[in-house]
């Protein structure tokens, strides 16, 4: 392993390390899955799946030093192999791999400030998880929360191609097949129309009301250039003496 002094320190360096390790784990669980499966012999001792910064993967025993230099992946992944269906077992390993990737990234990011950690997570969250790739699930897209007891919403924007940006909020489709009825209470602040996944929506960063893009004359392309969206009502309030 690399020494602490040579560990990634900036958001970009940590994210690069994350993507390299993620690529390695994805290769083990997809392209090299037969080799990976055979290496996880239940008769062997506790085995771990490692993804390395050079994009190589390895099934081996856990680190001997205590405490380890880096957070350790799930221990003993081989023991459950023959007691589960192959796809279920691979999905379980994928979930633990996602947890390990995050723990390593935020181990390196412990010295980052709040905004840098937020940016790091935003970059990571923009990628499909190992679990999503292995199981074939489509990545999620944000919808507004309609929980009457909470007004907190992520101050993030998802463009049409799925890229996450820390800008104004957009309403888009969520998990494929998710019931839209739970969002039926979300109304356009301009026309009062109900939420529909087929239409482009944008959320005000001041009052947190949601609007049809067509009602406030904001297109998806224009929204991508907005750092903080203020609806017509909030814009008018700020302009008053």
PDB file of N, CA, C and O in Angstrom, residues 61-106:
ATOM      1  N   UNK A  61      -6.160 -12.332   1.712  1.00  0.00           N
ATOM      2  CA  UNK A  61      -6.419 -12.208   3.141  1.00  0.00           C
ATOM      3  C   UNK A  61      -6.362 -10.741   3.551  1.00  0.00           C
ATOM      4  O   UNK A  61      -5.702  -9.927   2.899  1.00  0.00           O
ATOM      5  N   UNK A  62      -7.025 -10.370   4.641  1.00  0.00           N
ATOM      6  CA  UNK A  62      -7.005  -8.972   5.096  1.00  0.00           C
ATOM      7  C   UNK A  62      -5.617  -8.562   5.570  1.00  0.00           C
ATOM      8  O   UNK A  62      -4.757  -9.402   5.829  1.00  0.00           O
ATOM      9  N   UNK A  63      -5.433  -7.254   5.675  1.00  0.00           N
ATOM     10  CA  UNK A  63      -4.154  -6.725   6.143  1.00  0.00           C
ATOM     11  C   UNK A  63      -3.859  -7.221   7.556  1.00  0.00           C
ATOM     12  O   UNK A  63      -4.776  -7.364   8.380  1.00  0.00           O
ATOM     13  N   UNK A  64      -2.598  -7.462   7.837  1.00  0.00           N
ATOM     14  CA  UNK A  64      -2.218  -8.004   9.140  1.00  0.00           C
ATOM     15  C   UNK A  64      -2.042  -6.929  10.199  1.00  0.00           C
ATOM     16  O   UNK A  64      -2.245  -7.169  11.381  1.00  0.00           O
ATOM     17  N   UNK A  65      -1.632  -5.713   9.762  1.00  0.00           N
ATOM     18  CA  UNK A  65      -1.386  -4.669  10.754  1.00  0.00           C
ATOM     19  C   UNK A  65      -2.678  -4.189  11.390  1.00  0.00           C
ATOM     20  O   UNK A  65      -3.728  -4.163  10.752  1.00  0.00           O
ATOM     21  N   UNK A  66      -2.586  -3.836  12.665  1.00  0.00           N
ATOM     22  CA  UNK A  66      -3.739  -3.353  13.422  1.00  0.00           C
ATOM     23  C   UNK A  66      -3.353  -2.049  14.111  1.00  0.00           C
ATOM     24  O   UNK A  66      -2.409  -2.036  14.897  1.00  0.00           O
ATOM     25  N   UNK A  67      -4.061  -0.936  13.857  1.00  0.00           N
ATOM     26  CA  UNK A  67      -5.128  -0.839  12.865  1.00  0.00           C
ATOM     27  C   UNK A  67      -4.552  -0.821  11.448  1.00  0.00           C
ATOM     28  O   UNK A  67      -3.382  -0.473  11.270  1.00  0.00           O
ATOM     29  N   UNK A  68      -5.325  -1.195  10.457  1.00  0.00           N
ATOM     30  CA  UNK A  68      -4.829  -1.214   9.078  1.00  0.00           C
ATOM     31  C   UNK A  68      -4.574   0.202   8.574  1.00  0.00           C
ATOM     32  O   UNK A  68      -5.114   1.175   9.112  1.00  0.00           O
ATOM     33  N   UNK A  69      -3.753   0.312   7.538  1.00  0.00           N
ATOM     34  CA  UNK A  69      -3.424   1.630   6.993  1.00  0.00           C
ATOM     35  C   UNK A  69      -4.650   2.282   6.354  1.00  0.00           C
ATOM     36  O   UNK A  69      -4.819   3.498   6.414  1.00  0.00           O
ATOM     37  N   UNK A  70      -5.484   1.469   5.733  1.00  0.00           N
ATOM     38  CA  UNK A  70      -6.723   1.949   5.124  1.00  0.00           C
ATOM     39  C   UNK A  70      -7.892   1.131   5.669  1.00  0.00           C
ATOM     40  O   UNK A  70      -7.688   0.027   6.160  1.00  0.00           O
ATOM     41  N   UNK A  71      -9.113   1.658   5.576  1.00  0.00           N
ATOM     42  CA  UNK A  71     -10.274   0.846   5.952  1.00  0.00           C
ATOM     43  C   UNK A  71     -10.268  -0.462   5.161  1.00  0.00           C
ATOM     44  O   UNK A  71      -9.892  -0.488   3.990  1.00  0.00           O
ATOM     45  N   UNK A  72     -10.694  -1.527   5.800  1.00  0.00           N
ATOM     46  CA  UNK A  72     -10.670  -2.843   5.167  1.00  0.00           C
ATOM     47  C   UNK A  72     -12.020  -3.181   4.542  1.00  0.00           C
ATOM     48  O   UNK A  72     -13.069  -2.802   5.068  1.00  0.00           O
ATOM     49  N   UNK A  73     -12.019  -3.893   3.416  1.00  0.00           N
ATOM     50  CA  UNK A  73     -13.286  -4.344   2.825  1.00  0.00           C
ATOM     51  C   UNK A  73     -13.913  -5.447   3.659  1.00  0.00           C
ATOM     52  O   UNK A  73     -13.321  -5.920   4.638  1.00  0.00           O
ATOM     53  N   UNK A  74     -15.112  -5.865   3.266  1.00  0.00           N
ATOM     54  CA  UNK A  74     -15.832  -6.899   4.003  1.00  0.00           C
ATOM     55  C   UNK A  74     -14.990  -8.173   4.108  1.00  0.00           C
ATOM     56  O   UNK A  74     -14.387  -8.612   3.134  1.00  0.00           O
ATOM     57  N   UNK A  75     -14.984  -8.732   5.298  1.00  0.00           N
ATOM     58  CA  UNK A  75     -14.165  -9.919   5.582  1.00  0.00           C
ATOM     59  C   UNK A  75     -14.973 -11.196   5.392  1.00  0.00           C
ATOM     60  O   UNK A  75     -16.130 -11.279   5.772  1.00  0.00           O
ATOM     61  N   UNK A  76     -14.358 -12.186   4.775  1.00  0.00           N
ATOM     62  CA  UNK A  76     -14.989 -13.497   4.647  1.00  0.00           C
ATOM     63  C   UNK A  76     -16.065 -13.583   3.591  1.00  0.00           C
ATOM     64  O   UNK A  76     -17.040 -14.323   3.752  1.00  0.00           O
ATOM     65  N   UNK A  77     -15.900 -12.860   2.482  1.00  0.00           N
ATOM     66  CA  UNK A  77     -16.915 -12.889   1.426  1.00  0.00           C
ATOM     67  C   UNK A  77     -17.056 -14.284   0.824  1.00  0.00           C
ATOM     68  O   UNK A  77     -18.106 -14.624   0.268  1.00  0.00           O
ATOM     69  N   UNK A  78     -16.026 -15.095   0.958  1.00  0.00           N
ATOM     70  CA  UNK A  78     -16.051 -16.430   0.359  1.00  0.00           C
ATOM     71  C   UNK A  78     -16.947 -17.410   1.113  1.00  0.00           C
ATOM     72  O   UNK A  78     -17.443 -18.380   0.539  1.00  0.00           O
ATOM     73  N   UNK A  79     -17.175 -17.180   2.403  1.00  0.00           N
ATOM     74  CA  UNK A  79     -17.916 -18.156   3.210  1.00  0.00           C
ATOM     75  C   UNK A  79     -19.367 -18.322   2.760  1.00  0.00           C
ATOM     76  O   UNK A  79     -19.941 -19.405   2.858  1.00  0.00           O
ATOM     77  N   UNK A  80     -19.971 -17.246   2.268  1.00  0.00           N
ATOM     78  CA  UNK A  80     -21.385 -17.304   1.890  1.00  0.00           C
ATOM     79  C   UNK A  80     -21.592 -17.709   0.433  1.00  0.00           C
ATOM     80  O   UNK A  80     -22.732 -17.881   0.000  1.00  0.00           O
ATOM     81  N   UNK A  81     -20.521 -17.909  -0.295  1.00  0.00           N
ATOM     82  CA  UNK A  81     -20.644 -18.132  -1.743  1.00  0.00           C
ATOM     83  C   UNK A  81     -21.552 -19.303  -2.113  1.00  0.00           C
ATOM     84  O   UNK A  81     -22.477 -19.164  -2.913  1.00  0.00           O
ATOM     85  N   UNK A  82     -21.309 -20.452  -1.542  1.00  0.00           N
ATOM     86  CA  UNK A  82     -22.059 -21.645  -1.927  1.00  0.00           C
ATOM     87  C   UNK A  82     -23.411 -21.757  -1.237  1.00  0.00           C
ATOM     88  O   UNK A  82     -24.210 -22.637  -1.578  1.00  0.00           O
ATOM     89  N   UNK A  83     -23.667 -20.885  -0.278  1.00  0.00           N
ATOM     90  CA  UNK A  83     -24.948 -20.934   0.430  1.00  0.00           C
ATOM     91  C   UNK A  83     -25.978 -19.993  -0.158  1.00  0.00           C
ATOM     92  O   UNK A  83     -27.092 -19.889   0.361  1.00  0.00           O
ATOM     93  N   UNK A  84     -25.630 -19.296  -1.233  1.00  0.00           N
ATOM     94  CA  UNK A  84     -26.539 -18.336  -1.858  1.00  0.00           C
ATOM     95  C   UNK A  84     -26.569 -18.552  -3.362  1.00  0.00           C
ATOM     96  O   UNK A  84     -25.664 -19.159  -3.933  1.00  0.00           O
ATOM     97  N   UNK A  85     -27.612 -18.041  -3.993  1.00  0.00           N
ATOM     98  CA  UNK A  85     -27.629 -18.034  -5.441  1.00  0.00           C
ATOM     99  C   UNK A  85     -26.501 -17.135  -5.926  1.00  0.00           C
ATOM    100  O   UNK A  85     -26.184 -16.127  -5.288  1.00  0.00           O
ATOM    101  N   UNK A  86     -25.898 -17.480  -7.044  1.00  0.00           N
ATOM    102  CA  UNK A  86     -24.724 -16.748  -7.524  1.00  0.00           C
ATOM    103  C   UNK A  86     -24.983 -15.244  -7.642  1.00  0.00           C
ATOM    104  O   UNK A  86     -24.188 -14.432  -7.173  1.00  0.00           O
ATOM    105  N   UNK A  87     -26.106 -14.865  -8.261  1.00  0.00           N
ATOM    106  CA  UNK A  87     -26.383 -13.443  -8.450  1.00  0.00           C
ATOM    107  C   UNK A  87     -26.632 -12.739  -7.131  1.00  0.00           C
ATOM    108  O   UNK A  87     -26.230 -11.584  -6.944  1.00  0.00           O
ATOM    109  N   UNK A  88     -27.296 -13.416  -6.198  1.00  0.00           N
ATOM    110  CA  UNK A  88     -27.534 -12.828  -4.882  1.00  0.00           C
ATOM    111  C   UNK A  88     -26.217 -12.600  -4.151  1.00  0.00           C
ATOM    112  O   UNK A  88     -26.034 -11.571  -3.485  1.00  0.00           O
ATOM    113  N   UNK A  89     -25.317 -13.551  -4.271  1.00  0.00           N
ATOM    114  CA  UNK A  89     -24.012 -13.423  -3.611  1.00  0.00           C
ATOM    115  C   UNK A  89     -23.204 -12.287  -4.232  1.00  0.00           C
ATOM    116  O   UNK A  89     -22.602 -11.476  -3.515  1.00  0.00           O
ATOM    117  N   UNK A  90     -23.200 -12.197  -5.551  1.00  0.00           N
ATOM    118  CA  UNK A  90     -22.472 -11.122  -6.220  1.00  0.00           C
ATOM    119  C   UNK A  90     -23.062  -9.758  -5.852  1.00  0.00           C
ATOM    120  O   UNK A  90     -22.328  -8.783  -5.663  1.00  0.00           O
ATOM    121  N   UNK A  91     -24.383  -9.695  -5.710  1.00  0.00           N
ATOM    122  CA  UNK A  91     -25.032  -8.442  -5.317  1.00  0.00           C
ATOM    123  C   UNK A  91     -24.619  -8.039  -3.908  1.00  0.00           C
ATOM    124  O   UNK A  91     -24.389  -6.861  -3.624  1.00  0.00           O
ATOM    125  N   UNK A  92     -24.511  -9.031  -3.026  1.00  0.00           N
ATOM    126  CA  UNK A  92     -24.087  -8.759  -1.656  1.00  0.00           C
ATOM    127  C   UNK A  92     -22.655  -8.239  -1.619  1.00  0.00           C
ATOM    128  O   UNK A  92     -22.338  -7.267  -0.919  1.00  0.00           O
ATOM    129  N   UNK A  93     -21.782  -8.866  -2.396  1.00  0.00           N
ATOM    130  CA  UNK A  93     -20.391  -8.403  -2.475  1.00  0.00           C
ATOM    131  C   UNK A  93     -20.348  -6.987  -3.046  1.00  0.00           C
ATOM    132  O   UNK A  93     -19.562  -6.136  -2.600  1.00  0.00           O
ATOM    133  N   UNK A  94     -21.206  -6.706  -4.018  1.00  0.00           N
ATOM    134  CA  UNK A  94     -21.246  -5.373  -4.633  1.00  0.00           C
ATOM    135  C   UNK A  94     -21.633  -4.307  -3.617  1.00  0.00           C
ATOM    136  O   UNK A  94     -21.041  -3.225  -3.577  1.00  0.00           O
ATOM    137  N   UNK A  95     -22.641  -4.596  -2.785  1.00  0.00           N
ATOM    138  CA  UNK A  95     -23.062  -3.642  -1.755  1.00  0.00           C
ATOM    139  C   UNK A  95     -21.922  -3.356  -0.784  1.00  0.00           C
ATOM    140  O   UNK A  95     -21.635  -2.192  -0.452  1.00  0.00           O
ATOM    141  N   UNK A  96     -21.253  -4.405  -0.329  1.00  0.00           N
ATOM    142  CA  UNK A  96     -20.121  -4.210   0.581  1.00  0.00           C
ATOM    143  C   UNK A  96     -18.974  -3.475  -0.107  1.00  0.00           C
ATOM    144  O   UNK A  96     -18.250  -2.706   0.539  1.00  0.00           O
ATOM    145  N   UNK A  97     -18.830  -3.689  -1.403  1.00  0.00           N
ATOM    146  CA  UNK A  97     -17.782  -2.986  -2.150  1.00  0.00           C
ATOM    147  C   UNK A  97     -18.070  -1.494  -2.215  1.00  0.00           C
ATOM    148  O   UNK A  97     -17.159  -0.664  -2.095  1.00  0.00           O
ATOM    149  N   UNK A  98     -19.338  -1.144  -2.413  1.00  0.00           N
ATOM    150  CA  UNK A  98     -19.710   0.281  -2.402  1.00  0.00           C
ATOM    151  C   UNK A  98     -19.390   0.916  -1.050  1.00  0.00           C
ATOM    152  O   UNK A  98     -18.875   2.043  -0.985  1.00  0.00           O
ATOM    153  N   UNK A  99     -19.701   0.200   0.027  1.00  0.00           N
ATOM    154  CA  UNK A  99     -19.410   0.715   1.370  1.00  0.00           C
ATOM    155  C   UNK A  99     -17.914   0.924   1.553  1.00  0.00           C
ATOM    156  O   UNK A  99     -17.479   1.937   2.121  1.00  0.00           O
ATOM    157  N   UNK A 100     -17.131  -0.023   1.072  1.00  0.00           N
ATOM    158  CA  UNK A 100     -15.679   0.083   1.225  1.00  0.00           C
ATOM    159  C   UNK A 100     -15.120   1.252   0.419  1.00  0.00           C
ATOM    160  O   UNK A 100     -14.270   2.003   0.913  1.00  0.00           O
ATOM    161  N   UNK A 101     -15.601   1.421  -0.806  1.00  0.00           N
ATOM    162  CA  UNK A 101     -15.131   2.525  -1.638  1.00  0.00           C
ATOM    163  C   UNK A 101     -15.391   3.869  -0.972  1.00  0.00           C
ATOM    164  O   UNK A 101     -14.531   4.761  -0.956  1.00  0.00           O
ATOM    165  N   UNK A 102     -16.573   4.025  -0.399  1.00  0.00           N
ATOM    166  CA  UNK A 102     -16.903   5.276   0.287  1.00  0.00           C
ATOM    167  C   UNK A 102     -16.038   5.479   1.525  1.00  0.00           C
ATOM    168  O   UNK A 102     -15.591   6.594   1.810  1.00  0.00           O
ATOM    169  N   UNK A 103     -15.809   4.407   2.264  1.00  0.00           N
ATOM    170  CA  UNK A 103     -15.011   4.537   3.490  1.00  0.00           C
ATOM    171  C   UNK A 103     -13.573   4.928   3.170  1.00  0.00           C
ATOM    172  O   UNK A 103     -12.979   5.746   3.875  1.00  0.00           O
ATOM    173  N   UNK A 104     -13.017   4.381   2.100  1.00  0.00           N
ATOM    174  CA  UNK A 104     -11.652   4.742   1.705  1.00  0.00           C
ATOM    175  C   UNK A 104     -11.604   6.191   1.240  1.00  0.00           C
ATOM    176  O   UNK A 104     -10.707   6.966   1.624  1.00  0.00           O
ATOM    177  N   UNK A 105     -12.585   6.590   0.422  1.00  0.00           N
ATOM    178  CA  UNK A 105     -12.608   7.955  -0.092  1.00  0.00           C
ATOM    179  C   UNK A 105     -12.707   8.972   1.039  1.00  0.00           C
ATOM    180  O   UNK A 105     -11.993   9.983   1.049  1.00  0.00           O
ATOM    181  N   UNK A 106     -13.552   8.705   2.026  1.00  0.00           N
ATOM    182  CA  UNK A 106     -13.718   9.678   3.101  1.00  0.00           C
ATOM    183  C   UNK A 106     -12.661   9.522   4.191  1.00  0.00           C
ATOM    184  O   UNK A 106     -12.492  10.413   5.021  1.00  0.00           O
TER     185      UNK A 106
END
